[in-house]
């Protein structure tokens, strides 16, 4: 079974900004984002693996 490719962390941040999140803090290894009620931590890995993106998506959808 082939691996699912990941995406660039900057692309994930831009998608979350379109969804209403904003960057609170940006460090060497992570970017912390919030929409006022929820906090997300995006790793600065390139690429961010598909599993991590799916977890972030589920977290955002279930709580939103």
PDB file of C-alpha atoms in Angstrom:
ATOM      1  CA  UNK A   1       0.000   0.000   0.000  1.00  0.00           C
ATOM      2  CA  UNK A   2       1.542   3.377  -0.966  1.00  0.00           C
ATOM      3  CA  UNK A   3       2.060   6.102   1.586  1.00  0.00           C
ATOM      4  CA  UNK A   4      -0.188   9.161   1.499  1.00  0.00           C
ATOM      5  CA  UNK A   5       1.911  12.268   0.848  1.00  0.00           C
ATOM      6  CA  UNK A   6       1.949  15.094   3.371  1.00  0.00           C
ATOM      7  CA  UNK A   7       1.761  18.831   2.761  1.00  0.00           C
ATOM      8  CA  UNK A   8       4.000  21.785   3.536  1.00  0.00           C
ATOM      9  CA  UNK A   9       3.363  23.309   6.981  1.00  0.00           C
ATOM     10  CA  UNK A  10       2.882  26.769   5.428  1.00  0.00           C
ATOM     11  CA  UNK A  11       0.107  25.419   3.226  1.00  0.00           C
ATOM     12  CA  UNK A  12      -1.612  23.947   6.302  1.00  0.00           C
ATOM     13  CA  UNK A  13      -1.317  27.290   8.121  1.00  0.00           C
ATOM     14  CA  UNK A  14      -2.850  29.176   5.168  1.00  0.00           C
ATOM     15  CA  UNK A  15      -5.757  26.716   5.012  1.00  0.00           C
ATOM     16  CA  UNK A  16      -6.408  27.111   8.734  1.00  0.00           C
ATOM     17  CA  UNK A  17      -6.246  30.913   8.426  1.00  0.00           C
ATOM     18  CA  UNK A  18      -8.981  30.712   5.789  1.00  0.00           C
ATOM     19  CA  UNK A  19     -10.991  28.637   8.273  1.00  0.00           C
ATOM     20  CA  UNK A  20     -10.801  31.435  10.860  1.00  0.00           C
ATOM     21  CA  UNK A  21      -7.672  30.569  12.836  1.00  0.00           C
ATOM     22  CA  UNK A  22      -4.898  33.070  13.503  1.00  0.00           C
ATOM     23  CA  UNK A  23      -1.284  32.621  14.524  1.00  0.00           C
ATOM     24  CA  UNK A  24      -0.721  33.277  18.216  1.00  0.00           C
ATOM     25  CA  UNK A  25       2.874  32.173  18.522  1.00  0.00           C
ATOM     26  CA  UNK A  26       5.519  30.958  16.128  1.00  0.00           C
ATOM     27  CA  UNK A  27       8.584  29.170  17.458  1.00  0.00           C
ATOM     28  CA  UNK A  28      11.424  27.122  16.019  1.00  0.00           C
ATOM     29  CA  UNK A  29       9.539  23.820  15.901  1.00  0.00           C
ATOM     30  CA  UNK A  30       5.808  24.629  16.138  1.00  0.00           C
ATOM     31  CA  UNK A  31       3.180  27.214  15.194  1.00  0.00           C
ATOM     32  CA  UNK A  32       0.339  27.761  17.666  1.00  0.00           C
ATOM     33  CA  UNK A  33      -2.982  28.908  16.180  1.00  0.00           C
ATOM     34  CA  UNK A  34      -6.367  29.753  17.682  1.00  0.00           C
ATOM     35  CA  UNK A  35      -9.841  30.751  16.575  1.00  0.00           C
ATOM     36  CA  UNK A  36     -10.747  32.222  19.966  1.00  0.00           C
ATOM     37  CA  UNK A  37     -11.954  29.005  21.571  1.00  0.00           C
ATOM     38  CA  UNK A  38      -9.695  26.245  20.226  1.00  0.00           C
ATOM     39  CA  UNK A  39      -5.919  25.981  20.052  1.00  0.00           C
ATOM     40  CA  UNK A  40      -3.990  24.019  17.435  1.00  0.00           C
ATOM     41  CA  UNK A  41      -0.275  23.307  17.331  1.00  0.00           C
ATOM     42  CA  UNK A  42       1.149  22.794  13.846  1.00  0.00           C
ATOM     43  CA  UNK A  43       4.600  21.192  13.593  1.00  0.00           C
ATOM     44  CA  UNK A  44       7.120  22.875  11.279  1.00  0.00           C
ATOM     45  CA  UNK A  45       7.951  19.587   9.552  1.00  0.00           C
ATOM     46  CA  UNK A  46       8.179  19.530   5.793  1.00  0.00           C
ATOM     47  CA  UNK A  47       6.109  17.764   4.859  1.00  0.00           C
ATOM     48  CA  UNK A  48       3.590  17.475   7.700  1.00  0.00           C
ATOM     49  CA  UNK A  49       2.464  13.867   7.395  1.00  0.00           C
ATOM     50  CA  UNK A  50      -1.049  13.041   6.283  1.00  0.00           C
ATOM     51  CA  UNK A  51      -1.951  11.415   9.614  1.00  0.00           C
ATOM     52  CA  UNK A  52      -1.251  14.668  11.499  1.00  0.00           C
ATOM     53  CA  UNK A  53      -3.353  16.683   9.036  1.00  0.00           C
ATOM     54  CA  UNK A  54      -6.247  14.242   9.423  1.00  0.00           C
ATOM     55  CA  UNK A  55      -6.052  14.519  13.228  1.00  0.00           C
ATOM     56  CA  UNK A  56      -6.084  18.328  13.019  1.00  0.00           C
ATOM     57  CA  UNK A  57      -9.027  18.231  10.616  1.00  0.00           C
ATOM     58  CA  UNK A  58     -11.042  15.877  12.810  1.00  0.00           C
ATOM     59  CA  UNK A  59     -10.241  17.965  15.882  1.00  0.00           C
ATOM     60  CA  UNK A  60     -11.368  21.148  14.145  1.00  0.00           C
ATOM     61  CA  UNK A  61     -14.568  19.627  12.724  1.00  0.00           C
ATOM     62  CA  UNK A  62     -15.679  17.815  15.907  1.00  0.00           C
ATOM     63  CA  UNK A  63     -15.239  20.818  18.160  1.00  0.00           C
ATOM     64  CA  UNK A  64     -16.501  23.386  15.666  1.00  0.00           C
TER      65      UNK A  64
END
